[in-house]
Structure formats: C-alpha cells, structure tokens
Short mmCIF file of C-alpha atoms and ligand atoms in Angstrom, two decimals:
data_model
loop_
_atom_site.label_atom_id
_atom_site.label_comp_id
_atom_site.label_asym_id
_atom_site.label_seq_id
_atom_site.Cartn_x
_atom_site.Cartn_y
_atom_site.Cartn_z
CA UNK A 335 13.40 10.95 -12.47
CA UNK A 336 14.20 7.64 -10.84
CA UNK A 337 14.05 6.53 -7.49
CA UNK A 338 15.57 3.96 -5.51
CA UNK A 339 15.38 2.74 -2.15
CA UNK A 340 18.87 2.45 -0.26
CA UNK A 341 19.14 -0.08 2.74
CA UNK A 342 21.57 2.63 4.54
CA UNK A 343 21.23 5.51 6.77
CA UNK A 344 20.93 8.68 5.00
CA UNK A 345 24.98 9.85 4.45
CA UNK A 346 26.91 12.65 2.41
CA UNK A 347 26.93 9.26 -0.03
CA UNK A 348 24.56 6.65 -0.59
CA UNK A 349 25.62 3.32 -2.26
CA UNK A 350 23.34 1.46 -4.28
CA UNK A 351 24.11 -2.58 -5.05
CA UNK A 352 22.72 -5.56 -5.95
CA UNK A 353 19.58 -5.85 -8.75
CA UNK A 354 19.35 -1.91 -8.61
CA UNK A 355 22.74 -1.21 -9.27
CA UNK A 356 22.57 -3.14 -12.50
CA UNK A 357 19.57 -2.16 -13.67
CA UNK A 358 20.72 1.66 -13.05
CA UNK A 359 23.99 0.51 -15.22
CA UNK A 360 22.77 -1.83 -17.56
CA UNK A 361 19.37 -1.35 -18.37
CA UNK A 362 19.16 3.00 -17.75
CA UNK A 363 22.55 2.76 -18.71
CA UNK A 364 23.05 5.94 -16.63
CA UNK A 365 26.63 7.33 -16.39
CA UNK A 366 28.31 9.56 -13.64
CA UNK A 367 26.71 12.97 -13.14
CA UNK A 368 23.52 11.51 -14.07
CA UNK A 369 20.86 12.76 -11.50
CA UNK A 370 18.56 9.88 -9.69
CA UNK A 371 16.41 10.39 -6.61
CA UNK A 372 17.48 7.96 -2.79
CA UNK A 373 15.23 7.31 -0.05
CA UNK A 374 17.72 6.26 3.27
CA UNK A 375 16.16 3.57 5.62
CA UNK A 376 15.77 6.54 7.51
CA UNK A 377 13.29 7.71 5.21
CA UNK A 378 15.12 10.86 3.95
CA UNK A 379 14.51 11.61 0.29
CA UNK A 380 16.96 13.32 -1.47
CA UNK A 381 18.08 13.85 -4.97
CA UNK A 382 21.58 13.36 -5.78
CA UNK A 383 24.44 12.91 -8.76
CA UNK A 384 25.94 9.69 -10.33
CA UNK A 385 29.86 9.56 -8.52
CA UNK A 386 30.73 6.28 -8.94
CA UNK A 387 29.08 3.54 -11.29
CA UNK A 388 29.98 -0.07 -12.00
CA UNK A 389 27.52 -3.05 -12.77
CA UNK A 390 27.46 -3.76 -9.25
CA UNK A 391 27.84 -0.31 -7.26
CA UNK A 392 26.63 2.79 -7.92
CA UNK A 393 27.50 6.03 -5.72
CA UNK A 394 25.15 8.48 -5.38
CA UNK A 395 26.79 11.89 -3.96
CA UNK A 396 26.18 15.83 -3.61
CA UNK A 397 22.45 15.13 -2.30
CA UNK A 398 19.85 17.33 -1.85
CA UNK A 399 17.34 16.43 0.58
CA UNK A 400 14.23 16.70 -0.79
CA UNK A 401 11.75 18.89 1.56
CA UNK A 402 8.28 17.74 0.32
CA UNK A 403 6.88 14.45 1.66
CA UNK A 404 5.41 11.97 -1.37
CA UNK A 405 3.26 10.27 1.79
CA UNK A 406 -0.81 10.88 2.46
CA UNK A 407 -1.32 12.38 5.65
CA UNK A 408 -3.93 9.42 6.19
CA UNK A 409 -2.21 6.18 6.97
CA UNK A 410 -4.77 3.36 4.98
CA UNK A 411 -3.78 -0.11 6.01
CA UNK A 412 -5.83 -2.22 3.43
CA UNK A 413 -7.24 -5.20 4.56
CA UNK A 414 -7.91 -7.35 1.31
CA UNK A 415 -9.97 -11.23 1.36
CA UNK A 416 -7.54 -13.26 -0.44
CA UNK A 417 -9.01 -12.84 -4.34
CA UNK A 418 -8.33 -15.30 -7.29
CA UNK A 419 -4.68 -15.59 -9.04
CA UNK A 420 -3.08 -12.29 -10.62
CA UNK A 421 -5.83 -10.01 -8.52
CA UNK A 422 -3.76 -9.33 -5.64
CA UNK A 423 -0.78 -8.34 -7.52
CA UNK A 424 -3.08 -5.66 -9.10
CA UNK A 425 -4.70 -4.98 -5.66
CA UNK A 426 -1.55 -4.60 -4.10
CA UNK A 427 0.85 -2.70 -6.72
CA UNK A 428 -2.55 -0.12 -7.60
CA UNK A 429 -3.00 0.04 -3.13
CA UNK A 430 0.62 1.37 -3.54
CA UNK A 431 0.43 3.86 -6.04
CA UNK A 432 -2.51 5.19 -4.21
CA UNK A 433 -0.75 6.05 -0.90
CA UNK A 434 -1.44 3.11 1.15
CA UNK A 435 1.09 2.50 4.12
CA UNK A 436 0.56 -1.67 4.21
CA UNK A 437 -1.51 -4.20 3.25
CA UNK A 438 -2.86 -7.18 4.77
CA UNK A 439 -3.85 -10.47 2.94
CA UNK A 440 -6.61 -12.23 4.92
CA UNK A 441 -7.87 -15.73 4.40
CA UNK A 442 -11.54 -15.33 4.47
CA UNK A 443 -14.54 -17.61 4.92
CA UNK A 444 -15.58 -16.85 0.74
CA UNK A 445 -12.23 -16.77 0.21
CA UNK A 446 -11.67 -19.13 -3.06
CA UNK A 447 -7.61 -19.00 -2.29
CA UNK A 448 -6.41 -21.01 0.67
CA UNK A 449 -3.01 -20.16 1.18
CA UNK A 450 -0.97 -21.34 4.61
CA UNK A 451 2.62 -22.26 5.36
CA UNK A 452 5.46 -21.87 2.70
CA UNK A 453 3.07 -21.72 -0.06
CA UNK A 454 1.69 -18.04 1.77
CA UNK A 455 5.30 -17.29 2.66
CA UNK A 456 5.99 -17.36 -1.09
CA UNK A 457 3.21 -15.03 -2.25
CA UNK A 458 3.87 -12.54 0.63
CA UNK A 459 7.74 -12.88 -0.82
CA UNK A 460 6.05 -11.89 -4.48
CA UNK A 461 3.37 -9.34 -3.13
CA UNK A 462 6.79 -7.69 -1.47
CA UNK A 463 8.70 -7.25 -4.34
CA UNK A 464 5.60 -5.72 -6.36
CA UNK A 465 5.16 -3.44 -3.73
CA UNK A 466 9.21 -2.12 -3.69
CA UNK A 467 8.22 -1.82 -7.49
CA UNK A 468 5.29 0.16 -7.10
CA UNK A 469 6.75 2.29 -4.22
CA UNK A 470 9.85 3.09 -6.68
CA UNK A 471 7.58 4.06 -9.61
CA UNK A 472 4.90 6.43 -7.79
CA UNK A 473 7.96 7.92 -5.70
CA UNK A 474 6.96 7.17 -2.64
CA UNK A 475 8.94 7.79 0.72
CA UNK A 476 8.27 4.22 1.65
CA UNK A 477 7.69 0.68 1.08
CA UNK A 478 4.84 -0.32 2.23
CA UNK A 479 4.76 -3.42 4.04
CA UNK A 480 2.83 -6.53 2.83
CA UNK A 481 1.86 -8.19 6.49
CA UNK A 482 1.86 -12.30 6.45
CA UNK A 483 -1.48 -13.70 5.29
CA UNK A 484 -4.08 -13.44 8.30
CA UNK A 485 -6.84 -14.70 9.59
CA UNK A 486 -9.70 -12.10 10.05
CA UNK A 487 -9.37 -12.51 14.42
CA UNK A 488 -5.64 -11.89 13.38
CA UNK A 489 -5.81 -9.06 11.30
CA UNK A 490 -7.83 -7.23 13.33
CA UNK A 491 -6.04 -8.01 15.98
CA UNK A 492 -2.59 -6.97 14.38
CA UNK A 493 -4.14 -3.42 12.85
CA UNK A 494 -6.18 -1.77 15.56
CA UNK A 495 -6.15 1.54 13.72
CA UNK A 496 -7.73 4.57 15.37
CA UNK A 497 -10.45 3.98 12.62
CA UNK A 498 -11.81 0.87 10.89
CA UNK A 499 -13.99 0.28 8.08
CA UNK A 500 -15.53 -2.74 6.63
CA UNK A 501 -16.89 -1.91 3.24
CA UNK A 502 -19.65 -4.65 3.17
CA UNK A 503 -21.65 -5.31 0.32
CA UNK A 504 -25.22 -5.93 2.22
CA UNK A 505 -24.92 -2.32 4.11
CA UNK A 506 -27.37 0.52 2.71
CA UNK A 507 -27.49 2.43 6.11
CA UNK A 508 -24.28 3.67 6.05
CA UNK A 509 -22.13 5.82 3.62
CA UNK A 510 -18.54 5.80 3.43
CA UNK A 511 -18.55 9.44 3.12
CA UNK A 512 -20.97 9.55 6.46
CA UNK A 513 -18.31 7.33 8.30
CA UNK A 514 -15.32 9.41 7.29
CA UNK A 515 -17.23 12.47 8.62
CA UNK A 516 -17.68 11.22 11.92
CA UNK A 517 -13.72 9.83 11.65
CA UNK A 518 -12.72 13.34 11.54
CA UNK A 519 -14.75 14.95 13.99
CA UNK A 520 -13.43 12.65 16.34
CA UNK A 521 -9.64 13.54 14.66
CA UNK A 522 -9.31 9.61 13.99
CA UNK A 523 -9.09 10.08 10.44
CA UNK A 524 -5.68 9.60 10.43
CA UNK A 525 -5.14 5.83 11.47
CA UNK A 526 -7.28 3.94 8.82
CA UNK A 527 -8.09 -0.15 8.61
CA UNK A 528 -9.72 -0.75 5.39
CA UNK A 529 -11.36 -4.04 5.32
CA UNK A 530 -12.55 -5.47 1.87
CA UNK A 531 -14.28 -8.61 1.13
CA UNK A 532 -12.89 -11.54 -1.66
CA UNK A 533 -15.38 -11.95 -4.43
CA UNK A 534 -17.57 -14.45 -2.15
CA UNK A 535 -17.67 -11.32 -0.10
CA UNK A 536 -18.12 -11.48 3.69
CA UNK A 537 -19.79 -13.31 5.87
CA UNK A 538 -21.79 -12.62 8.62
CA UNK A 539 -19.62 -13.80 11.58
CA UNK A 540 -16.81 -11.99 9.90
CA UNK A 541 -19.33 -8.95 10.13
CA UNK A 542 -19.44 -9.72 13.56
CA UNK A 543 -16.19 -9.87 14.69
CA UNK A 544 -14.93 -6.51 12.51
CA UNK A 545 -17.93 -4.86 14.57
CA UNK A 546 -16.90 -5.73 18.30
CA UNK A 547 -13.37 -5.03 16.98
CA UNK A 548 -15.04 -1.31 16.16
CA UNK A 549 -15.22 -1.17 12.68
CA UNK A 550 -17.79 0.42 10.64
CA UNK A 551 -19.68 -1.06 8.18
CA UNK A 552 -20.07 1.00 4.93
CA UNK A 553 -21.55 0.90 1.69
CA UNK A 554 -19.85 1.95 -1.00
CA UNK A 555 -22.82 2.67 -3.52
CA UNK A 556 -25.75 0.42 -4.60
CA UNK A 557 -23.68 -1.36 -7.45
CA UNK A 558 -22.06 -3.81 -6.52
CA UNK A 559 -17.98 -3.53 -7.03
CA UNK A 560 -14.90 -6.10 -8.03
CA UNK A 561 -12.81 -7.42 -4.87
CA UNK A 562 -10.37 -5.62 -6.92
CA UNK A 563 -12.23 -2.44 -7.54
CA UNK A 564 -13.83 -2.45 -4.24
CA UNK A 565 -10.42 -0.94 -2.09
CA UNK A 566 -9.12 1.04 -4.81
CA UNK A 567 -12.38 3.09 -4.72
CA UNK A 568 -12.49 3.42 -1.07
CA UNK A 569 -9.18 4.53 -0.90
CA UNK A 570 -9.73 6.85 -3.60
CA UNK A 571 -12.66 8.63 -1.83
CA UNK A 572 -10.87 8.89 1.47
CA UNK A 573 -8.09 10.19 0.08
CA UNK A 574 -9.89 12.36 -2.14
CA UNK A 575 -11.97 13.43 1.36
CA UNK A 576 -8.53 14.45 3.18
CA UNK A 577 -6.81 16.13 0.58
CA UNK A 578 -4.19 13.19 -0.14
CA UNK A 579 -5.14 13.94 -4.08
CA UNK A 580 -4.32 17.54 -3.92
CA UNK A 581 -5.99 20.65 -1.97
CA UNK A 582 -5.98 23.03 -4.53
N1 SAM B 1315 -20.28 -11.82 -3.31
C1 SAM B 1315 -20.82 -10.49 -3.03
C2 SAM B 1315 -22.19 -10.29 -3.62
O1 SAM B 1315 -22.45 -10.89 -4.67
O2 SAM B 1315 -22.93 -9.48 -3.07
C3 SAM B 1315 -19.89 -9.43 -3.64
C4 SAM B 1315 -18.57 -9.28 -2.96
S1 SAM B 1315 -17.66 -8.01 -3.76
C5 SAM B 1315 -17.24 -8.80 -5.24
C6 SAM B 1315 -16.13 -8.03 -2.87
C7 SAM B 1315 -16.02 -7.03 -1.76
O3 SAM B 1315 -16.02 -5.70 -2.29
C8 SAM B 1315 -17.15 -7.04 -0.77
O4 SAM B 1315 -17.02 -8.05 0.19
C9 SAM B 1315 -17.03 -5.65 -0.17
O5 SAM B 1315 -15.98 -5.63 0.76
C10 SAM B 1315 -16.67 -4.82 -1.37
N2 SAM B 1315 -17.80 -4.22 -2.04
C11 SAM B 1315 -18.16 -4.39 -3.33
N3 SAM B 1315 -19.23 -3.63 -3.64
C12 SAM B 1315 -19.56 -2.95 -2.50
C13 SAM B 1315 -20.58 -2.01 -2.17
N4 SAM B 1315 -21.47 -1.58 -3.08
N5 SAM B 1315 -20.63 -1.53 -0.90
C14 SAM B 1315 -19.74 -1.95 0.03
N6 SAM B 1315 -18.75 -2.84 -0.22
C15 SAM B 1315 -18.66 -3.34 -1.49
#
C-alpha cells in the first residue's frame, strides 16, 4: 500500500500535486477507486480511495483514519560525523527506516568532509529528499527532519535530549545496554541524542564537550564498527530494548 505525505490539514479530501501526483498517475498508473494511504501535516494517517486523478492532481476521498501509530515511542535524534561521499545517504535513508525522528550532520574534527555554506545547504537539500523517500517507503507518520550541518558545540546545543549518548570507540567501561538501563530508571528513555563518530572517529575534546553537555559515553562491543554501521546498531539495540521492534 502506498503512502504519501500531503502538505494540508487533514480534510474529508486530501489533494495530492506536484512530483507525487505524477508519479501516482504515471508511473503506479493508479486509477480512481484505487486505495493509497495520506499522512495530513497534521500528522493524521488515514487510508483513503482514488476520487479524482489527473497527471497533476490526485483526490484522495472517503478516508479512514488509521488508529495505529507507525512512530517508536523513543524519539532517537542521530547525531552522525560527516562520513565520506554516498555514506550519509545510506546513514540517513537506513536512520529513517529504523524509526529515527531527525538527524543531525556534524562537521567533526576527523571528519574527512568539510562542508559549509551553499555547498552544505545543498546536501541537507539531498539528505531531505532521501529522507521524504524513506519516510514514504517504511510508512512512517513523519518526515524526519535533516537539521543544517553542525558543529559539535552546535549540535549539542540544538538537541539537548533528556538522554545523550556518545558511542565512542575508546570506551570499555560502559555498555550501551548499561546506559539505557539507567535511562529508564530515571524515565529519560524517551528523549534520545545519539552521537556517532566519522570514520576518524572522535576526538578527545569532542569527548569533552559531549560529557559536560551530559552525554554518556558507550561502547558498543570490542569490534570496532563502520561510521555507517556504528548508528544503525545503536539504534537497533535501543529500539530493540524499548519495544520499538515489536513486544510480542
Ligand atoms: N577511527 C576509529 C578507530 O580506528 O578506532 C574508528 C571510528 S568508527 C569507524 C566511527 C564511529 O563509530 C566511532 O567514532 C564511534 O562513534 C562508533 N563506533 C564504532 N565502533 C564502536 C564501538 N565498538 N564502540 C563504540 N562506538 C563505536
């Protein structure tokens, strides 16, 4: 079943346009009474029948709001040191299947990518679209947001989730599955900053500042992970952890 988002508040009929509209004409080549699946801007889901098609409109009517929510109850924002050409469209589109609610692309000291000014503005632009993309295909309720590229003193400053971790590559004191535990106790499970390294990894000031920002530094097993592989994992535990993969 497919699933688009609509830029409109959630109405007896929804109207989809623009790239969307075609593709549901041209390239589905659905036809009225076909059945597709909205999300408002209000963040209603609902699933509703072809009224009205055309290569630029398509009206979607007699909806049926659709109870279940496709979101984790934990909210991951992931953190991710800018890593080498195609990896953070991977990062980013696999951060979105998984349930994450926004994603943060942080210049970093082992950073190899510099990015600043238009040339950032452009690949947050790209990193956008893949994450609409992603959102549409794992039917989720939202699009996650891709913040602007950040400094590490920004980022932190921008995302001070009830709970951070830094997933650090040096740390063999501290599980991930030991941090999480103490997250819950203190029922801050639920507001998550993921921070993971580029494939210099991180450095020690950036150590620094995550910890008087309150993060926790945690290992994520003695081998030594991917930039790439590194968040997908951690989000996979935590998610596993709270149930976000299924509690039965
Ligand atoms: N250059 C580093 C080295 O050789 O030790 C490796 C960095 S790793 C490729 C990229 C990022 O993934 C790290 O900065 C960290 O955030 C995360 N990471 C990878 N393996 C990890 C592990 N075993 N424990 C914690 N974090 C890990």
């Amino acid at each position: 079943m497919h699933r688009f988002f609509v830029p409109q508040i959630f109405g007896d009929v929804m109207t989809i346009t623009g790239v969307d509209a075609k593709h549901i004409s041209k390239v589905l080549r659905m036809t009225i009474g076909d059945e597709l699946q909205i999300v408002s801007d209000d963040g209603v889901s609902a699933l509703g029948k072809i009224s009205y098609i055309d290569a630029v409109c398509v009206k979607v009517s007699d909806l049926q709001i659709i109870a279940e929510s496709h979101e984790p109850k934990v909210k991951i924002t992931l953190a991710q040191g800018l890593a080498k050409g195609e990896k953070m469209d991977f990062i980013i589109q696999k951060a979105v299947e998984l349930g994450a609610v926004s994603i943060v692309p942080v210049t970093m000291e082992h950073s190899v990518v510099r990015l600043d000014g238009p040339k950032a503005d452009k690949k947050v632009e790209r990193w956008q679209k893949i994450s609409e993309s992603a959102a549409k295909q794992s039917k989720r309720d939202i699009i996650p947001q891709v913040q602007n590229v950040m400094s590490v003193k920004e980022m932190l400053a921008a995302n001070d989730c009830a709970t951070k971790i830094i997933a650090y590559e040096c740390e063999d004191q501290t599980s991930l599955k030991a941090a999480l535990k103490k997250a819950s106790e203190n029922e801050k499970i639920n507001d998550l900053l993921l921070i993971i390294g580029p494939e210099g990894g991180i450095s020690e000031n950036e150590l620094e500042l995550a910890r008087n920002a309150g993060a926790v530094p945690v290992s994520l097993g003695r081998r030594i992970l991917r930039a790439e592989t590194a968040g997908l994992v951690a989000m996979s535990a935590i998610f596993y952890e709270s149930g976000d993969l299924g509690e039965y």
